[in-house]
mmCIF file of C-alpha atoms in Angstrom:
data_model
loop_
_atom_site.group_PDB
_atom_site.id
_atom_site.type_symbol
_atom_site.label_atom_id
_atom_site.label_comp_id
_atom_site.label_asym_id
_atom_site.label_seq_id
_atom_site.Cartn_x
_atom_site.Cartn_y
_atom_site.Cartn_z
ATOM 1 C CA MET V 784 0.343 0.213 0.188
ATOM 2 C CA LYS V 785 1.433 3.670 -0.691
ATOM 3 C CA LYS V 786 0.601 6.362 0.557
ATOM 4 C CA LEU V 787 -0.536 9.332 -2.100
ATOM 5 C CA THR V 788 -0.224 12.908 -1.304
ATOM 6 C CA ILE V 789 -3.079 15.008 -0.436
ATOM 7 C CA ILE V 790 -4.386 18.494 0.836
ATOM 8 C CA PHE V 791 -6.420 17.678 4.276
ATOM 9 C CA SER V 792 -9.716 19.984 3.662
ATOM 10 C CA LEU V 793 -13.062 20.156 4.863
ATOM 11 C CA VAL V 794 -15.872 19.183 2.074
ATOM 12 C CA SER V 795 -18.318 21.087 1.829
ATOM 13 C CA LEU V 796 -20.390 21.460 -1.338
ATOM 14 C CA SER V 797 -22.827 23.459 -2.081
ATOM 15 C CA VAL V 798 -25.009 20.566 -3.610
ATOM 16 C CA PHE V 799 -25.117 18.993 -0.164
ATOM 17 C CA ALA V 800 -28.042 20.261 1.854
ATOM 18 C CA GLN V 801 -27.554 22.390 5.363
ATOM 19 C CA ASP V 802 -28.181 19.266 7.210
ATOM 20 C CA SER V 803 -26.034 16.737 5.900
ATOM 21 C CA ILE V 804 -22.723 15.689 7.723
ATOM 22 C CA PRO V 805 -19.820 17.382 6.623
ATOM 23 C CA THR V 806 -16.394 15.179 6.553
ATOM 24 C CA ILE V 807 -12.228 16.100 6.039
ATOM 25 C CA ASN V 808 -10.772 14.610 3.998
ATOM 26 C CA GLN V 809 -8.219 12.954 5.466
ATOM 27 C CA SER V 810 -5.241 10.739 3.144
ATOM 28 C CA ASN V 811 -6.035 8.313 0.290
ATOM 29 C CA ILE V 812 -3.869 5.448 -0.155
ATOM 30 C CA LEU V 813 -3.234 3.302 -2.947
ATOM 31 C CA LEU V 814 -3.638 -0.578 -2.467
ATOM 32 C CA GLU V 815 -5.325 -3.301 -4.717
ATOM 33 C CA VAL V 816 -7.396 -6.132 -3.342
ATOM 34 C CA GLU V 817 -10.904 -7.627 -4.286
ATOM 35 C CA THR V 818 -11.970 -6.917 -1.078
ATOM 36 C CA ILE V 819 -11.346 -4.481 1.781
ATOM 37 C CA ILE V 820 -13.029 -6.068 5.333
ATOM 38 C CA GLY V 821 -11.604 -3.890 8.016
ATOM 39 C CA LEU V 822 -9.347 -1.399 9.274
ATOM 40 C CA ASP V 823 -8.875 -0.488 13.596
ATOM 41 C CA ASN V 824 -7.118 1.864 15.071
ATOM 42 C CA PHE V 825 -3.562 0.345 15.043
ATOM 43 C CA GLY V 826 -2.596 -0.137 11.179
ATOM 44 C CA THR V 827 -4.128 -2.854 10.993
ATOM 45 C CA THR V 828 -6.115 -3.907 7.568
ATOM 46 C CA TYR V 829 -7.793 -6.764 6.394
ATOM 47 C CA TYR V 830 -8.967 -7.987 3.133
ATOM 48 C CA GLU V 831 -9.759 -10.684 1.094
ATOM 49 C CA THR V 832 -7.878 -11.580 -2.243
ATOM 50 C CA ASN V 833 -8.529 -15.113 -4.661
ATOM 51 C CA ASN V 834 -11.042 -16.297 -2.000
ATOM 52 C CA ILE V 835 -7.658 -15.710 0.854
ATOM 53 C CA PHE V 836 -8.295 -13.399 4.312
ATOM 54 C CA TYR V 837 -5.031 -11.407 4.745
ATOM 55 C CA LYS V 838 -4.289 -9.883 8.796
ATOM 56 C CA LYS V 839 -1.546 -7.443 7.207
ATOM 57 C CA THR V 840 0.253 -4.771 10.035
ATOM 58 C CA ALA V 841 3.737 -2.689 10.550
ATOM 59 C CA ASP V 842 5.482 -6.105 10.666
ATOM 60 C CA LYS V 843 4.090 -9.031 9.026
ATOM 61 C CA THR V 844 1.072 -10.330 6.505
ATOM 62 C CA ILE V 845 -0.742 -13.130 7.889
ATOM 63 C CA ASN V 846 -3.534 -15.569 6.365
ATOM 64 C CA TYR V 847 -6.258 -18.433 6.417
ATOM 65 C CA SER V 848 -7.826 -19.867 3.590
ATOM 66 C CA ASN V 849 -10.253 -22.746 3.522
ATOM 67 C CA VAL V 850 -10.517 -24.179 -0.171
ATOM 68 C CA GLN V 851 -12.822 -26.801 1.494
ATOM 69 C CA LEU V 852 -15.565 -24.526 2.519
ATOM 70 C CA GLY V 853 -15.690 -22.095 -0.876
ATOM 71 C CA LYS V 854 -15.692 -18.706 -1.465
ATOM 72 C CA ILE V 855 -16.280 -16.307 1.599
ATOM 73 C CA THR V 856 -19.102 -14.269 2.202
ATOM 74 C CA SER V 857 -18.027 -12.539 4.958
ATOM 75 C CA ILE V 858 -15.412 -11.795 7.329
ATOM 76 C CA ASP V 859 -16.371 -10.045 10.554
ATOM 77 C CA VAL V 860 -13.665 -8.094 12.416
ATOM 78 C CA PHE V 861 -15.586 -6.623 14.743
ATOM 79 C CA ASN V 862 -13.539 -8.611 17.786
ATOM 80 C CA PRO V 863 -9.790 -9.075 17.122
ATOM 81 C CA LEU V 864 -10.258 -11.586 19.172
ATOM 82 C CA LYS V 865 -12.578 -13.167 17.281
ATOM 83 C CA LEU V 866 -12.467 -13.234 13.570
ATOM 84 C CA ILE V 867 -16.333 -14.644 12.535
ATOM 85 C CA THR V 868 -15.727 -16.001 8.878
ATOM 86 C CA PHE V 869 -19.026 -17.199 6.819
ATOM 87 C CA PHE V 870 -19.135 -19.700 4.264
ATOM 88 C CA LYS V 871 -23.258 -19.529 2.674
ATOM 89 C CA ASP V 872 -22.258 -21.955 -0.141
ATOM 90 C CA PHE V 873 -21.123 -24.673 3.041
ATOM 91 C CA ASN V 874 -23.811 -23.332 5.740
ATOM 92 C CA THR V 875 -21.086 -23.190 7.913
ATOM 93 C CA VAL V 876 -19.036 -20.066 10.028
ATOM 94 C CA ILE V 877 -14.905 -20.016 11.339
ATOM 95 C CA ILE V 878 -14.413 -18.559 14.111
ATOM 96 C CA LEU V 879 -11.023 -17.592 14.063
ATOM 97 C CA ASP V 880 -7.946 -15.681 16.809
ATOM 98 C CA ASN V 881 -6.186 -12.798 16.277
ATOM 99 C CA ARG V 882 -3.489 -14.814 14.305
ATOM 100 C CA LEU V 883 -6.197 -16.350 11.765
ATOM 101 C CA ALA V 884 -5.853 -20.053 14.056
ATOM 102 C CA GLU V 885 -9.244 -21.806 13.521
ATOM 103 C CA ILE V 886 -10.779 -21.292 16.876
ATOM 104 C CA LEU V 887 -13.972 -23.125 16.925
ATOM 105 C CA ARG V 888 -16.366 -24.439 13.422
ATOM 106 C CA ILE V 889 -19.697 -24.372 13.676
ATOM 107 C CA ASP V 890 -21.322 -26.396 10.997
ATOM 108 C CA PHE V 891 -25.330 -25.439 10.929
ATOM 109 C CA ASN V 892 -26.060 -28.927 8.307
ATOM 110 C CA THR V 893 -24.729 -30.137 11.716
ATOM 111 C CA VAL V 894 -27.376 -28.436 14.536
ATOM 112 C CA GLN V 895 -30.264 -29.549 15.307
ATOM 113 C CA PRO V 896 -33.429 -28.047 14.202
ATOM 114 C CA TYR V 897 -31.432 -27.622 10.654
ATOM 115 C CA LYS V 898 -29.973 -23.365 10.157
ATOM 116 C CA ASN V 899 -30.114 -22.389 6.462
ATOM 117 C CA VAL V 900 -28.468 -19.467 7.456
ATOM 118 C CA SER V 901 -28.040 -16.431 5.048
ATOM 119 C CA PHE V 902 -26.237 -13.471 6.582
ATOM 120 C CA VAL V 903 -23.673 -14.015 9.798
ATOM 121 C CA SER V 904 -22.471 -11.716 12.623
ATOM 122 C CA LEU V 905 -20.955 -10.836 15.474
ATOM 123 C CA GLY V 906 -22.748 -11.466 18.983
ATOM 124 C CA ASN V 907 -22.435 -10.995 22.579
ATOM 125 C CA ASP V 908 -20.335 -13.407 24.534
ATOM 126 C CA ASN V 909 -20.282 -16.710 23.267
ATOM 127 C CA THR V 910 -22.849 -15.791 20.883
ATOM 128 C CA ILE V 911 -23.944 -14.732 16.591
ATOM 129 C CA TRP V 912 -26.147 -12.980 14.963
ATOM 130 C CA ILE V 913 -28.023 -15.570 12.070
ATOM 131 C CA PHE V 914 -30.098 -15.102 9.530
ATOM 132 C CA ASN V 915 -32.611 -18.457 9.184
ATOM 133 C CA GLN V 916 -33.512 -18.154 5.574
ATOM 134 C CA ASP V 917 -36.220 -21.087 6.646
ATOM 135 C CA ASN V 918 -38.490 -19.699 8.708
ATOM 136 C CA GLN V 919 -36.994 -16.533 8.167
ATOM 137 C CA GLN V 920 -36.087 -15.366 11.998
ATOM 138 C CA LEU V 921 -32.844 -13.364 13.144
ATOM 139 C CA GLU V 922 -31.009 -15.683 15.809
ATOM 140 C CA LEU V 923 -29.146 -15.239 18.548
ATOM 141 C CA TYR V 924 -27.288 -18.178 18.379
ATOM 142 C CA ASP V 925 -24.913 -19.346 21.380
ATOM 143 C CA TYR V 926 -22.368 -21.656 20.311
ATOM 144 C CA LYS V 927 -20.873 -22.750 22.704
ATOM 145 C CA ALA V 928 -24.496 -24.262 23.530
ATOM 146 C CA LYS V 929 -25.350 -24.948 20.505
ATOM 147 C CA SER V 930 -28.198 -23.436 21.884
ATOM 148 C CA VAL V 931 -30.544 -19.830 20.643
ATOM 149 C CA ARG V 932 -30.406 -17.802 23.117
ATOM 150 C CA ALA V 933 -33.114 -15.065 21.022
ATOM 151 C CA THR V 934 -35.482 -14.764 18.830
ATOM 152 C CA THR V 935 -37.568 -12.416 16.827
ATOM 153 C CA MET V 936 -40.362 -12.359 15.066
ATOM 154 C CA PRO V 937 -40.832 -12.729 11.239
ATOM 155 C CA VAL V 938 -39.857 -10.867 8.611
ATOM 156 C CA VAL V 939 -41.503 -10.405 5.168
ATOM 157 C CA SER V 940 -39.140 -8.940 2.775
ATOM 158 C CA ASN V 941 -35.688 -10.034 0.964
ATOM 159 C CA VAL V 942 -32.628 -9.507 3.420
ATOM 160 C CA LEU V 943 -29.603 -6.949 1.959
ATOM 161 C CA SER V 944 -27.656 -6.481 5.348
ATOM 162 C CA LEU V 945 -26.877 -7.018 8.403
ATOM 163 C CA THR V 946 -24.739 -5.174 10.755
ATOM 164 C CA SER V 947 -24.124 -5.470 14.755
ATOM 165 C CA ASN V 948 -22.285 -4.583 18.181
ATOM 166 C CA TYR V 949 -22.282 -6.325 21.313
ATOM 167 C CA ASN V 950 -25.163 -5.055 22.206
ATOM 168 C CA TYR V 951 -27.721 -4.501 19.159
ATOM 169 C CA ALA V 952 -28.163 -5.660 15.320
ATOM 170 C CA TRP V 953 -29.364 -4.285 12.167
ATOM 171 C CA LEU V 954 -31.379 -5.641 9.578
ATOM 172 C CA LEU V 955 -32.251 -3.989 5.974
ATOM 173 C CA THR V 956 -34.372 -5.443 3.651
ATOM 174 C CA GLU V 957 -36.118 -4.972 0.912
ATOM 175 C CA ASN V 958 -39.245 -2.888 2.894
ATOM 176 C CA TYR V 959 -37.492 -2.047 6.607
ATOM 177 C CA ILE V 960 -34.378 -1.175 9.144
ATOM 178 C CA TYR V 961 -34.707 -2.939 11.736
ATOM 179 C CA LYS V 962 -32.200 -2.423 15.324
ATOM 180 C CA TYR V 963 -32.906 -5.331 17.725
ATOM 181 C CA SER V 964 -31.709 -5.665 21.135
ATOM 182 C CA TYR V 965 -29.754 -8.588 22.715
ATOM 183 C CA PHE V 966 -32.741 -10.033 23.647
ATOM 184 C CA GLY V 967 -34.513 -10.031 20.009
ATOM 185 C CA SER V 968 -37.171 -7.286 20.681
ATOM 186 C CA LEU V 969 -37.841 -4.424 18.341
ATOM 187 C CA ILE V 970 -36.529 -1.103 18.966
ATOM 188 C CA PHE V 971 -37.433 0.619 16.061
ATOM 189 C CA LYS V 972 -38.655 -0.261 12.115
ATOM 190 C CA ILE V 973 -37.395 2.536 9.529
ATOM 191 C CA LYS V 974 -39.069 2.288 6.183
ATOM 192 C CA ASN V 975 -36.291 1.629 3.589
ATOM 193 C CA LYS V 976 -36.168 4.131 0.883
ATOM 194 C CA GLY V 977 -33.455 2.543 -1.706
ATOM 195 C CA TYR V 978 -30.730 1.189 0.398
ATOM 196 C CA THR V 979 -28.331 -1.429 0.120
ATOM 197 C CA LYS V 980 -26.198 -2.301 2.845
ATOM 198 C CA ILE V 981 -25.591 -0.631 6.488
ATOM 199 C CA LEU V 982 -22.937 -0.198 8.788
ATOM 200 C CA GLU V 983 -22.819 0.188 12.164
ATOM 201 C CA ARG V 984 -20.998 3.053 13.889
ATOM 202 C CA ASN V 985 -21.630 3.065 17.578
ATOM 203 C CA ASP V 986 -24.776 2.776 18.380
ATOM 204 C CA ASP V 987 -25.418 4.829 14.972
ATOM 205 C CA ILE V 988 -25.919 3.243 11.220
ATOM 206 C CA ILE V 989 -24.202 4.556 8.267
ATOM 207 C CA LEU V 990 -26.179 3.409 4.951
ATOM 208 C CA GLN V 991 -25.046 3.113 1.304
ATOM 209 C CA LYS V 992 -28.101 3.732 -1.318
ATOM 210 C CA LYS V 993 -26.581 3.495 -5.660
ATOM 211 C CA ASN V 994 -23.245 6.016 -5.476
ATOM 212 C CA SER V 995 -23.864 7.839 -1.979
ATOM 213 C CA LEU V 996 -23.817 7.359 1.986
ATOM 214 C CA TYR V 997 -26.591 8.388 4.208
ATOM 215 C CA PHE V 998 -26.266 8.974 7.664
ATOM 216 C CA LEU V 999 -28.870 7.316 10.597
ATOM 217 C CA ASN V 1000 -29.123 9.210 13.699
ATOM 218 C CA ASP V 1001 -30.065 6.345 16.569
ATOM 219 C CA LYS V 1002 -31.458 8.813 19.499
ATOM 220 C CA THR V 1003 -33.683 10.826 16.556
ATOM 221 C CA GLN V 1004 -34.252 8.515 13.771
ATOM 222 C CA GLU V 1005 -33.066 10.781 11.425
ATOM 223 C CA ILE V 1006 -31.389 10.099 8.250
ATOM 224 C CA SER V 1007 -28.704 13.000 6.845
ATOM 225 C CA PRO V 1008 -26.983 12.832 3.881
ATOM 226 C CA ILE V 1009 -22.772 12.351 4.375
ATOM 227 C CA ALA V 1010 -21.103 15.004 2.613
ATOM 228 C CA LEU V 1011 -18.673 13.426 -0.111
ATOM 229 C CA PRO V 1012 -16.943 14.358 -3.159
ATOM 230 C CA ASN V 1013 -17.751 12.583 -6.367
ATOM 231 C CA LEU V 1014 -16.065 8.804 -6.050
ATOM 232 C CA LEU V 1015 -17.325 5.534 -7.049
ATOM 233 C CA ILE V 1016 -17.987 3.182 -3.981
ATOM 234 C CA ASN V 1017 -17.791 -0.071 -4.381
ATOM 235 C CA GLN V 1018 -16.914 -0.322 -0.127
ATOM 236 C CA PHE V 1019 -16.870 1.564 2.472
ATOM 237 C CA LEU V 1020 -15.763 0.933 6.052
ATOM 238 C CA VAL V 1021 -16.638 2.410 9.212
ATOM 239 C CA THR V 1022 -14.308 2.502 12.515
ATOM 240 C CA GLY V 1023 -14.789 4.703 15.003
ATOM 241 C CA GLU V 1024 -14.899 8.265 13.553
ATOM 242 C CA THR V 1025 -13.571 7.364 10.620
ATOM 243 C CA LEU V 1026 -14.758 6.309 7.023
ATOM 244 C CA TYR V 1027 -13.460 4.744 4.286
ATOM 245 C CA ILE V 1028 -14.570 4.022 0.635
ATOM 246 C CA TYR V 1029 -12.958 1.938 -1.478
ATOM 247 C CA ASP V 1030 -13.032 2.813 -5.366
ATOM 248 C CA SER V 1031 -11.247 -0.960 -6.321
ATOM 249 C CA LYS V 1032 -7.993 1.114 -6.755
ATOM 250 C CA ILE V 1033 -7.462 3.521 -3.467
ATOM 251 C CA LEU V 1034 -8.540 3.846 0.084
ATOM 252 C CA HIS V 1035 -10.373 7.504 0.399
ATOM 253 C CA GLU V 1036 -10.243 8.387 4.336
ATOM 254 C CA PHE V 1037 -12.606 10.169 6.012
ATOM 255 C CA GLN V 1038 -12.693 12.231 9.554
ATOM 256 C CA LEU V 1039 -16.705 12.257 10.222
ATOM 257 C CA LYS V 1040 -17.783 15.352 11.317
ATOM 258 C CA LYS V 1041 -20.847 14.026 13.894
#
């Protein structure tokens, strides 16, 4: 990765409404990977290329692959000590430690009753959030006890995205945005107006609609556009106050002024 020289500037374009969330461009980094998965405040970069999961630090780069389980569907790096790696084609989750060594394998094909899982995200303690495609429900699954701690009510439209932290889970469907507590209770439900992806950020949410990003305030449930220059948003990530946008060649770093 090679850092480009830039001028720090506040994005304040007139095309954005007054209630938009301003940003400051911090840096632009040359990066050639298939999928950028996560970054932390210590300079660690997680990414995937050719179905191999990489963890790059200032000192070294390590990797993990499992060709027997097919293509990696998603990796949750919210907790760097428990990296949740999901292989949808084989209905299996692998939990990795910070050295990318396997801690636990969860084969949902052998779980009773059987679970057809389509989305996976981190939970608290020894749990993960899973979306059970067969009953259209979000479940908080305890992988140590091999039991479900909480179950939400079924949803009636296709699920597009799932994100979570230790206390809450947010589910994006074609019709609505749902927020659930650790106990599976519905906290709020908001109409989805064209959003296709969500990411959690300190209990607030960043949403993507086409080539634009929006900020969902958890307290007010108001959605505001994020002021950004004209960029191709192939992927976006959020770490604390930092928003990253990857256009498949350059990783753009912005500070969220919110």
